[in-house]
mmCIF file of C-alpha atoms in Angstrom:
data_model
loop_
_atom_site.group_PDB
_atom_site.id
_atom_site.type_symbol
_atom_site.label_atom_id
_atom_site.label_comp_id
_atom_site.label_asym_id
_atom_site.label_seq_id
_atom_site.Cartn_x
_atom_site.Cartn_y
_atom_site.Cartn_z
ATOM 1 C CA UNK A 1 0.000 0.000 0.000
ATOM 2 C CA UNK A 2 1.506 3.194 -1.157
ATOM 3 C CA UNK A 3 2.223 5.860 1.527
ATOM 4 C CA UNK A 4 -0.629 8.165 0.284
ATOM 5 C CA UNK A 5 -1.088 10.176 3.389
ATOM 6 C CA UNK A 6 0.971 11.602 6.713
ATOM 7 C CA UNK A 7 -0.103 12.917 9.766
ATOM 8 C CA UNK A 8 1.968 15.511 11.610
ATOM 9 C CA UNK A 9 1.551 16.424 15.743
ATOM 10 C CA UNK A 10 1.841 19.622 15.637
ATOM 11 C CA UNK A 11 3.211 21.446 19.084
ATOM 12 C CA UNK A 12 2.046 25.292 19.558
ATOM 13 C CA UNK A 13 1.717 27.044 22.655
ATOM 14 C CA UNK A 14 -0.100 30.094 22.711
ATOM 15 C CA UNK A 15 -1.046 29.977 18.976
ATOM 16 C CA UNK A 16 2.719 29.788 18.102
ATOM 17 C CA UNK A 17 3.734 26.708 15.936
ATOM 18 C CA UNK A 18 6.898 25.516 17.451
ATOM 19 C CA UNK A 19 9.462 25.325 14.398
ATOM 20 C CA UNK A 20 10.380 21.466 14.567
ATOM 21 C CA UNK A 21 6.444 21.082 13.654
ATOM 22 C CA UNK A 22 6.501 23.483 10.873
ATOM 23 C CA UNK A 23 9.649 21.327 9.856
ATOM 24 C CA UNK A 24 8.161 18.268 9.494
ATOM 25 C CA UNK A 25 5.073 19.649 7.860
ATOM 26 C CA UNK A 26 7.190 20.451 4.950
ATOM 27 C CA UNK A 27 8.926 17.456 5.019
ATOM 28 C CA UNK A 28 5.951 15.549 4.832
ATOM 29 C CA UNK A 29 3.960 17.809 1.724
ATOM 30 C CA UNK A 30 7.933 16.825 -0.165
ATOM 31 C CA UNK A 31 6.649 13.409 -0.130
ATOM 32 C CA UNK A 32 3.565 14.173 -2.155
ATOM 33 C CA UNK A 33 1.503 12.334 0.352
ATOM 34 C CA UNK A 34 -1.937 14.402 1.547
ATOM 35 C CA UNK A 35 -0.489 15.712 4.691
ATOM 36 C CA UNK A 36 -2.817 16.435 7.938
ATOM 37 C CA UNK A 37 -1.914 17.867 11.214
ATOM 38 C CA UNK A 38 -3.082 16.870 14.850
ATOM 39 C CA UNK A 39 -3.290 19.607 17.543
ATOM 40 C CA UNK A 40 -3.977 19.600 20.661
ATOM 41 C CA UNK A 41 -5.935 22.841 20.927
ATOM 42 C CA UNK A 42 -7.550 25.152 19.289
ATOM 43 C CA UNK A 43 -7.260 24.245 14.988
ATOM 44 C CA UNK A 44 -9.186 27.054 13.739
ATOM 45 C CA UNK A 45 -6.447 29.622 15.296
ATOM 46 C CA UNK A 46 -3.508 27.768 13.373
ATOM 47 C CA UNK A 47 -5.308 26.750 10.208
ATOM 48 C CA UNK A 48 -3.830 29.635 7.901
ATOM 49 C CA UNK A 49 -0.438 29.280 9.401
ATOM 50 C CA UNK A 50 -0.401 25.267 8.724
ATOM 51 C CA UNK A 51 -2.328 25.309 5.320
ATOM 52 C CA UNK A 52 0.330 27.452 4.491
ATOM 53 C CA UNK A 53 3.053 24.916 5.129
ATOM 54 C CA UNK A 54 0.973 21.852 3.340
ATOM 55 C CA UNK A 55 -1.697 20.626 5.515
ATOM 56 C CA UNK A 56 -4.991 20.202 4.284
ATOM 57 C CA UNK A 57 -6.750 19.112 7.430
ATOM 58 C CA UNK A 58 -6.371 20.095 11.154
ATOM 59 C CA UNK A 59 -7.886 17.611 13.660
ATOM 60 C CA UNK A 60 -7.938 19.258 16.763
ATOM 61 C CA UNK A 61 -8.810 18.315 20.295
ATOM 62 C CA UNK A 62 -9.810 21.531 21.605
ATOM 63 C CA UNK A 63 -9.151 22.869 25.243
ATOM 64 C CA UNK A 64 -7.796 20.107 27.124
ATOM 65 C CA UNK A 65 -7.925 21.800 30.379
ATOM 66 C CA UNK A 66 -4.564 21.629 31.384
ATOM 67 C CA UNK A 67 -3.601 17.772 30.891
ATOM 68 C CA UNK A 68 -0.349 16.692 29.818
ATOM 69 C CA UNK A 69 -0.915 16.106 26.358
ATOM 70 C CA UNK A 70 0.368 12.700 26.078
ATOM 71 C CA UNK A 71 -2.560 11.017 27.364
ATOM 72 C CA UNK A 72 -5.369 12.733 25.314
ATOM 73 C CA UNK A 73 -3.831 13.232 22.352
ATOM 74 C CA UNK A 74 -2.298 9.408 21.899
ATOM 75 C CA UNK A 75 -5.722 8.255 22.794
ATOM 76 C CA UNK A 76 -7.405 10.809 20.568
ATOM 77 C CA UNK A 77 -5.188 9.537 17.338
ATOM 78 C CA UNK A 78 -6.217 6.014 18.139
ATOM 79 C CA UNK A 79 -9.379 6.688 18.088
ATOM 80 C CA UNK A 80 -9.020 8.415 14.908
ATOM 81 C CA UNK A 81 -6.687 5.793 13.283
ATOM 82 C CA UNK A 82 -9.324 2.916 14.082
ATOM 83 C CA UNK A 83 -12.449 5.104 12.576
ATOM 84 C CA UNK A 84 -10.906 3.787 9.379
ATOM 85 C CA UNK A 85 -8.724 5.429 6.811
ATOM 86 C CA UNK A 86 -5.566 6.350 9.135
ATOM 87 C CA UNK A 87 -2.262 7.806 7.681
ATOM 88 C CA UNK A 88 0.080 5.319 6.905
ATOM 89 C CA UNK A 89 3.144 7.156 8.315
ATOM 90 C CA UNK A 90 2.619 9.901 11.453
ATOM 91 C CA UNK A 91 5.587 12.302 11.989
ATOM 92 C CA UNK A 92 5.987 13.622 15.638
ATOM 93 C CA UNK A 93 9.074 15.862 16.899
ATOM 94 C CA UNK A 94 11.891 14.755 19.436
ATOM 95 C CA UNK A 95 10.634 16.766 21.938
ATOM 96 C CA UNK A 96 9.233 16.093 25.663
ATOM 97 C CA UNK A 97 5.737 16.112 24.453
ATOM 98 C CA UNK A 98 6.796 14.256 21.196
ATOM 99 C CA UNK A 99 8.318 11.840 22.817
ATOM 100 C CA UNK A 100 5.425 11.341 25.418
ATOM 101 C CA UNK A 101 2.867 11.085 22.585
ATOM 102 C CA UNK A 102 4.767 8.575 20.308
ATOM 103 C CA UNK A 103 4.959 6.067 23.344
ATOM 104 C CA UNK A 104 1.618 5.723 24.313
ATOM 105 C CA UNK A 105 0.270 5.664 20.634
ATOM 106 C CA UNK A 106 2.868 2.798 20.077
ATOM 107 C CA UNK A 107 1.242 0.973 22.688
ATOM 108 C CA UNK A 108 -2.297 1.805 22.018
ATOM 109 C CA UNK A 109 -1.907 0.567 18.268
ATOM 110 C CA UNK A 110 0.932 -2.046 18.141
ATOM 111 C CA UNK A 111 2.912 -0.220 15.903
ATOM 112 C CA UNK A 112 6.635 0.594 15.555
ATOM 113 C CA UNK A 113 7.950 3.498 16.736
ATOM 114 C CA UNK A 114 11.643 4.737 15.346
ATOM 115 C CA UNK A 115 13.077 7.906 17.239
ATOM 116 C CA UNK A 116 15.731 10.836 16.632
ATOM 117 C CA UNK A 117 15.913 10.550 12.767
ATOM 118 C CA UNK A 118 17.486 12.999 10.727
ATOM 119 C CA UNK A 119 16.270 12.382 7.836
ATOM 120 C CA UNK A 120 13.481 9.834 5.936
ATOM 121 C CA UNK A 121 12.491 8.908 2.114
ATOM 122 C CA UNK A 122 9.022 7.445 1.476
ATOM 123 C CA UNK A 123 9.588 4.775 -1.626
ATOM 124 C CA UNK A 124 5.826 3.121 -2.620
ATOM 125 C CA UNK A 125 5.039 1.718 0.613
ATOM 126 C CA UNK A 126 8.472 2.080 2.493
ATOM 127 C CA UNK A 127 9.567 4.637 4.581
ATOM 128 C CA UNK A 128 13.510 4.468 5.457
ATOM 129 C CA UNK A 129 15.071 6.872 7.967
ATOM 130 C CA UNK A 130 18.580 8.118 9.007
ATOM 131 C CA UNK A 131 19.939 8.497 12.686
ATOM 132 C CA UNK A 132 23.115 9.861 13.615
ATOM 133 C CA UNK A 133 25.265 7.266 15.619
ATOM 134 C CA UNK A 134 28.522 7.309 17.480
ATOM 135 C CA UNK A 135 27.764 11.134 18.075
ATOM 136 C CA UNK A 136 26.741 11.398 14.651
ATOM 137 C CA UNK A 137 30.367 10.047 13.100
ATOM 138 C CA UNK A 138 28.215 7.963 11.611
ATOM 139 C CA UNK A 139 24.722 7.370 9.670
ATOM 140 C CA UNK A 140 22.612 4.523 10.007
ATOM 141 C CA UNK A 141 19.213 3.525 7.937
ATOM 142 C CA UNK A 142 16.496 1.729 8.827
ATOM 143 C CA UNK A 143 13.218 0.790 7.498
ATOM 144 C CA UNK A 144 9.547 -0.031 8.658
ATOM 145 C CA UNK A 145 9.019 -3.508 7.972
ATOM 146 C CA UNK A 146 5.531 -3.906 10.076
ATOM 147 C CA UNK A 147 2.443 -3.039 8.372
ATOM 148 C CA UNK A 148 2.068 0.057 10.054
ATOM 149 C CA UNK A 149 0.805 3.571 11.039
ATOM 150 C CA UNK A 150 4.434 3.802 10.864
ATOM 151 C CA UNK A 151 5.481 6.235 14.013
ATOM 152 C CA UNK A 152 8.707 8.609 13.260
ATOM 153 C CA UNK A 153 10.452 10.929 15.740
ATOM 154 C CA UNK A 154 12.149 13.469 14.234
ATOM 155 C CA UNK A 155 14.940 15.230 15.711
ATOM 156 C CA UNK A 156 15.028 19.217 15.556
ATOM 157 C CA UNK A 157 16.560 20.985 12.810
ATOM 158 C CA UNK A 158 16.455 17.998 10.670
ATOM 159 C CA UNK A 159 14.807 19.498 7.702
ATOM 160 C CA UNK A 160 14.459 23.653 6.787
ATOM 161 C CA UNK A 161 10.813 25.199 7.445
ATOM 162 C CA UNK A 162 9.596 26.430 4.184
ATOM 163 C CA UNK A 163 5.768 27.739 3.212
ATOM 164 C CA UNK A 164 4.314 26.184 0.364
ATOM 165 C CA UNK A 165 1.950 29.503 0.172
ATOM 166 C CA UNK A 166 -0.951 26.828 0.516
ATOM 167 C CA UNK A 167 -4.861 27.701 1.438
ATOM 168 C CA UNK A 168 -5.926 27.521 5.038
ATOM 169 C CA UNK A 169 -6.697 24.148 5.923
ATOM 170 C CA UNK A 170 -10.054 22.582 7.346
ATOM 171 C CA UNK A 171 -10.376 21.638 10.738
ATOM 172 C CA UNK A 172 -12.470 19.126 12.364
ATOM 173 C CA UNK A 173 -13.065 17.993 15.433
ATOM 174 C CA UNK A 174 -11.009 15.278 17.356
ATOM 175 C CA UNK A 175 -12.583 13.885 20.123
ATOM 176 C CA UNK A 176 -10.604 12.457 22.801
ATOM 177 C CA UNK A 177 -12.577 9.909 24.457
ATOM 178 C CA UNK A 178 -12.316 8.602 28.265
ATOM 179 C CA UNK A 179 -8.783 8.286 29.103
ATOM 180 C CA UNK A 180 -9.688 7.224 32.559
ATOM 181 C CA UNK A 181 -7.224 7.743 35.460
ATOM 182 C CA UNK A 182 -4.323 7.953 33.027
ATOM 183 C CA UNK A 183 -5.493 11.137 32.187
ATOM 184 C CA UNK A 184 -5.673 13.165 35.508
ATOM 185 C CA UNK A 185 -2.361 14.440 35.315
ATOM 186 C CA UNK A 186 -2.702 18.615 35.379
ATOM 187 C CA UNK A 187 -0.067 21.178 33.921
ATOM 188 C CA UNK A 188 -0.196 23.168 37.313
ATOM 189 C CA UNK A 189 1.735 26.311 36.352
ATOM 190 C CA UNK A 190 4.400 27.038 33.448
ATOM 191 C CA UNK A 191 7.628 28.646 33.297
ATOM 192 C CA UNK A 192 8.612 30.074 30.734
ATOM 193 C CA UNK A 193 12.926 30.853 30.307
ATOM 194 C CA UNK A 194 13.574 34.522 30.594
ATOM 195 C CA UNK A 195 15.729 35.764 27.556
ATOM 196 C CA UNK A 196 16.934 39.477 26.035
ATOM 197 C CA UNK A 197 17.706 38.622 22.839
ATOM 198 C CA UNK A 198 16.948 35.252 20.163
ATOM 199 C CA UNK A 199 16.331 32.082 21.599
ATOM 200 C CA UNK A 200 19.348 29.455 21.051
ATOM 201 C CA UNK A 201 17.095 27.371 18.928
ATOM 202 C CA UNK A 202 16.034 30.144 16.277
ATOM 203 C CA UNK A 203 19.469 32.601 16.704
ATOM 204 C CA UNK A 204 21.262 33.347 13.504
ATOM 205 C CA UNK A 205 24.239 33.930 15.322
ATOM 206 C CA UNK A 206 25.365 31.431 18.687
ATOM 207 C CA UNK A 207 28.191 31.800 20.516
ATOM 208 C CA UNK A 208 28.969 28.922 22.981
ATOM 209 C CA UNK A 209 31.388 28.488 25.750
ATOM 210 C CA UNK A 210 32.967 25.537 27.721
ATOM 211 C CA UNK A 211 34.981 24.307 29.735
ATOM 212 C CA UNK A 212 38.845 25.858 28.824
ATOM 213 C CA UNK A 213 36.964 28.714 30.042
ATOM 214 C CA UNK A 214 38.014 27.873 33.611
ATOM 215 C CA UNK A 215 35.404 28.925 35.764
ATOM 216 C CA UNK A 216 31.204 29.827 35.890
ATOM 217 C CA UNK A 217 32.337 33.408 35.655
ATOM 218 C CA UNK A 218 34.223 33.465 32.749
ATOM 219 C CA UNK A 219 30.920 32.804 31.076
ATOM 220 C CA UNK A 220 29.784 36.372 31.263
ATOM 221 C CA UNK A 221 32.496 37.210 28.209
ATOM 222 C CA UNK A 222 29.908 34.879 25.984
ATOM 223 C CA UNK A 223 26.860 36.512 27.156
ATOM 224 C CA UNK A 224 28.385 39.667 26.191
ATOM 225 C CA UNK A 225 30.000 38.777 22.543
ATOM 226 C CA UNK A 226 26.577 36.993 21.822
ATOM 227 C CA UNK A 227 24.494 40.071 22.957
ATOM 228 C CA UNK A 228 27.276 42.227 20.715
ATOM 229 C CA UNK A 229 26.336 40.120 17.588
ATOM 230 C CA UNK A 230 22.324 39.812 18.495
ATOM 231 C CA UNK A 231 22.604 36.098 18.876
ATOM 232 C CA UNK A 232 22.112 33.944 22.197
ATOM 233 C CA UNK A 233 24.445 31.853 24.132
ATOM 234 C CA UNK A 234 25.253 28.377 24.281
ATOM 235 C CA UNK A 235 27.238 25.584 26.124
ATOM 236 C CA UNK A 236 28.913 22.405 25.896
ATOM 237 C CA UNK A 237 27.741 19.887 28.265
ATOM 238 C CA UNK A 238 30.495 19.673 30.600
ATOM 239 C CA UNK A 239 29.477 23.210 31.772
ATOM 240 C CA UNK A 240 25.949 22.587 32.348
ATOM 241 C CA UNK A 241 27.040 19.617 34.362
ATOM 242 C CA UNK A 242 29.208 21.718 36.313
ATOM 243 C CA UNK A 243 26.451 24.074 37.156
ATOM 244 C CA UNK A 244 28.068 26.777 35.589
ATOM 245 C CA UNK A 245 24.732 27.761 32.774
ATOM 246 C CA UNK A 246 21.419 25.726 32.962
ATOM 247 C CA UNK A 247 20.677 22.844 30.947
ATOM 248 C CA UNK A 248 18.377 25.003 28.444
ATOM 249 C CA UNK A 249 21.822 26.449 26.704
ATOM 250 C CA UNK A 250 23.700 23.052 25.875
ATOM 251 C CA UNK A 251 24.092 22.549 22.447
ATOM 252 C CA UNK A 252 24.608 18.967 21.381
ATOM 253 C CA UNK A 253 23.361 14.854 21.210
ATOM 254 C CA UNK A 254 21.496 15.485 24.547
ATOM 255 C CA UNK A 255 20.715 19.243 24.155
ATOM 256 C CA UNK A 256 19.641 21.370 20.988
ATOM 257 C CA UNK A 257 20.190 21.144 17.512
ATOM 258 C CA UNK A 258 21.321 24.233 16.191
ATOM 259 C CA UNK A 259 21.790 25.691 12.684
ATOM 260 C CA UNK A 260 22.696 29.352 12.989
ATOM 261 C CA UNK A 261 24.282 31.236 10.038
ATOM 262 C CA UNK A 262 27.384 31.657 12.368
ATOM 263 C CA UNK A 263 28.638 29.102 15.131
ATOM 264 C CA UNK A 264 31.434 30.156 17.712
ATOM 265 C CA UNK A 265 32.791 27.893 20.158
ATOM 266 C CA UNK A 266 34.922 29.065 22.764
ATOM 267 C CA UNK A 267 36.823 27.219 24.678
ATOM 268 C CA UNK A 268 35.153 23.954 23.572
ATOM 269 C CA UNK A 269 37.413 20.715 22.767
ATOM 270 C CA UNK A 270 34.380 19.190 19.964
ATOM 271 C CA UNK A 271 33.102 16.354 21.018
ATOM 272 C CA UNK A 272 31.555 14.080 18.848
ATOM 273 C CA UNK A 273 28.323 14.719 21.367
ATOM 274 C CA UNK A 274 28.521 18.508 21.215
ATOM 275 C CA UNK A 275 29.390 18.960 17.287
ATOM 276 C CA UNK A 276 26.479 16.475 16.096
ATOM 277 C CA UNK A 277 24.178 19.348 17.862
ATOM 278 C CA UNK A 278 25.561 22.453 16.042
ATOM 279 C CA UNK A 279 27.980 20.987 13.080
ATOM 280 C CA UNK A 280 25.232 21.868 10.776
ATOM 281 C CA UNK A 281 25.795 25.836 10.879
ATOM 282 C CA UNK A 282 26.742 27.910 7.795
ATOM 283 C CA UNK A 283 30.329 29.010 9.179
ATOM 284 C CA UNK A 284 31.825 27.834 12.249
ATOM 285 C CA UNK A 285 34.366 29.417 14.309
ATOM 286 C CA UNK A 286 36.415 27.617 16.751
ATOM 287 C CA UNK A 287 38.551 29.852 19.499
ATOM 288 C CA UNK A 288 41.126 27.260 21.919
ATOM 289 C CA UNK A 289 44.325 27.604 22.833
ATOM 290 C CA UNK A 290 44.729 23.687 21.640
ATOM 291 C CA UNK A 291 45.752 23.645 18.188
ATOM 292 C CA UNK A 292 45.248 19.735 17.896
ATOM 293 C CA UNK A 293 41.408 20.305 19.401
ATOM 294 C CA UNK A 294 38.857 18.245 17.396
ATOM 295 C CA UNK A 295 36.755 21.187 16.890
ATOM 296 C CA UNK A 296 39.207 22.726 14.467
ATOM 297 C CA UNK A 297 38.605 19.431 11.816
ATOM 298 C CA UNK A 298 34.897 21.092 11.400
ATOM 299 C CA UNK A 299 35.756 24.877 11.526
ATOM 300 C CA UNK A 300 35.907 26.997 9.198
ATOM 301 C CA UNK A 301 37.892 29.611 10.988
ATOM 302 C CA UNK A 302 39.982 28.770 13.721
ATOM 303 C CA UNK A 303 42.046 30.662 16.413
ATOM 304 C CA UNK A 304 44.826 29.343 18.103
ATOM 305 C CA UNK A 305 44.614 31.371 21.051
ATOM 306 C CA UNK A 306 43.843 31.760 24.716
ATOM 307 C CA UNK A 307 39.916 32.514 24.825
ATOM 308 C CA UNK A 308 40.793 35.215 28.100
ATOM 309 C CA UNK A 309 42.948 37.460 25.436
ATOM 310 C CA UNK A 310 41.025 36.765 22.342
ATOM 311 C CA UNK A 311 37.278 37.537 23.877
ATOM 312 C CA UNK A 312 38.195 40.660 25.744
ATOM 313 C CA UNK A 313 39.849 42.065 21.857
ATOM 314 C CA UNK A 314 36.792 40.821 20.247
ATOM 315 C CA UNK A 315 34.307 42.686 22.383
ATOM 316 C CA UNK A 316 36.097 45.801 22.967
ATOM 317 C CA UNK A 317 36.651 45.483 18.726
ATOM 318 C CA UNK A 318 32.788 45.248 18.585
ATOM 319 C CA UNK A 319 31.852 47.583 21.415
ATOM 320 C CA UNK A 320 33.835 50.385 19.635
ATOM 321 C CA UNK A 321 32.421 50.095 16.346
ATOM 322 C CA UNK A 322 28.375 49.765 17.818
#
């Protein structure tokens, strides 16, 4: 049976389409499969937004009152999948609620589930996929044998956001159904990250720091050269495991994937974990006082140089010319 149509969980909050969703919408419409999106939430405020990137169709839940979405949403999807006529191949994001979604709807219809891809082709009836392995040294395929709904998580970044310039698309009604006590879990109260300037995920411009530079501190002199070049700041893991920044700025295998049009890494060796999360920028600049540092094999500017001389230049260079 020929992969003839995709459905896409689409994440907003607030009636703002989180990017990996918009992603995989136009991955999905490059297939030439009818593409529909699940939301949990109001459809008719998105419809314009995701007709414009492909879909045809919203099914949305509608207020959920507060429930962690896994729950409602994997039992709403299996309810829609066993009305009759189901997508043959549903694309969800690696993300918390992503993740939380694909699980339970791999239970509830006894289909495969395949996570952090980075890429997939859709031949006939087959879907293959890529993942990054060995800190993404290497690529690996694999393929769907089962009969399906197939069930794909998608890491971040994968593929570029791009409107089709489509019509809004309908929305319908998805109803959820009685999730029982599974489904008295309550999102209390959010917090959201404070931030001045881009968010690391969307920045053109990141500047990241790690550990060669020496102590939590130290960290302010990437703050500033990031807030110099209207970009955000990053970190390597061993940082964030120091305490030194929180978890929400490490770049890397188990933080974000970043593509910025410019990538500088201070003080950071390049691990294999930390360069599959940002290797994928335009023009990376690498800034350690260890010539035979890994991160140099992948830059395409390097300085051999002691970050505590070369930052202080750089931003007093910048400060006097803004």
């Amino acid at each position: 049976m020929t992969i003839s149509k995709i459905w896409v969980f689409v994440e907003a909050t607030d009636a703002k389409v989180a990017t990996s969703s918009l992603e995989l919408l136009t991955a999905a419409r490059a297939t030439g499969a009818t593409v529909e999106a699940i939301v949990a939430g109001d459809g008719a405020a998105l419809a314009t937004e995701l007709g414009s990137y492909g879909a045809t169709k919203v099914y949305a839940t509608g207020d959920l009152g507060g429930a962690l979405l896994g729950v409602p949403v994997a039992s709403a999807i299996a309810a829609l999948a066993a009305a009759g006529d189901p997508a043959q191949l549903i694309l969800l994001a690696q993300s918390y609620d992503g993740r939380d979604v694909a699980g339970r709807l791999s239970a509830k219809l006894n289909a495969t589930v395949l996570t952090n891809a980075i890429g997939f082709t859709v031949e006939g009836d087959s879907v293959t996929t890529e993942h990054a392995v060995f800190g993404g040294a290497k690529t690996m395929k694999a393929t769907f044998t089962s009969a399906g709904p197939h069930i794909l998580l998608v890491r971040p970044k994968s593929f570029a956001a791009e409107a089709s310039g489509g019509a809004p698309a309908s929305v319908e009604a998805l109803a959820v159904g009685d999730v029982g006590a599974t489904g008295t879990a309550k999102i209390v109260e959010r917090h959201v990250e404070q931030h001045s300037g881009p968010s690391l995920d969307e920045a053109s411009v990141v500047v990241s720091g790690g550990r060669g530079l020496g102590e939590a501190a130290k960290y302010e002199m990437v703050e500033d050269l990031a807030k110099l070049l209207k970009g955000a700041p990053g970190a390597s893991r061993a940082i964030v495991d120091a305490g030194w920044v929180p978890y929400s700025y490490q770049v890397g295998q188990t933080g974000k994937t970043v593509k910025p049009d410019v990538y500088i890494a201070v003080g950071i060796s390049g691990a294999t974990q930390h360069m599959v999360g940002m290797k994928g920028a335009k023009t990376i600049i690498a800034i350690n006082k260890d010539k035979e540092a890994p991160i140099f094999g992948i830059a395409d500017l390097g300085i051999v140089g002691d970050v505590h001389k070369v930052l202080p230049k750089l931003i007093e260079a910048l400060r006097a010319h803004t």
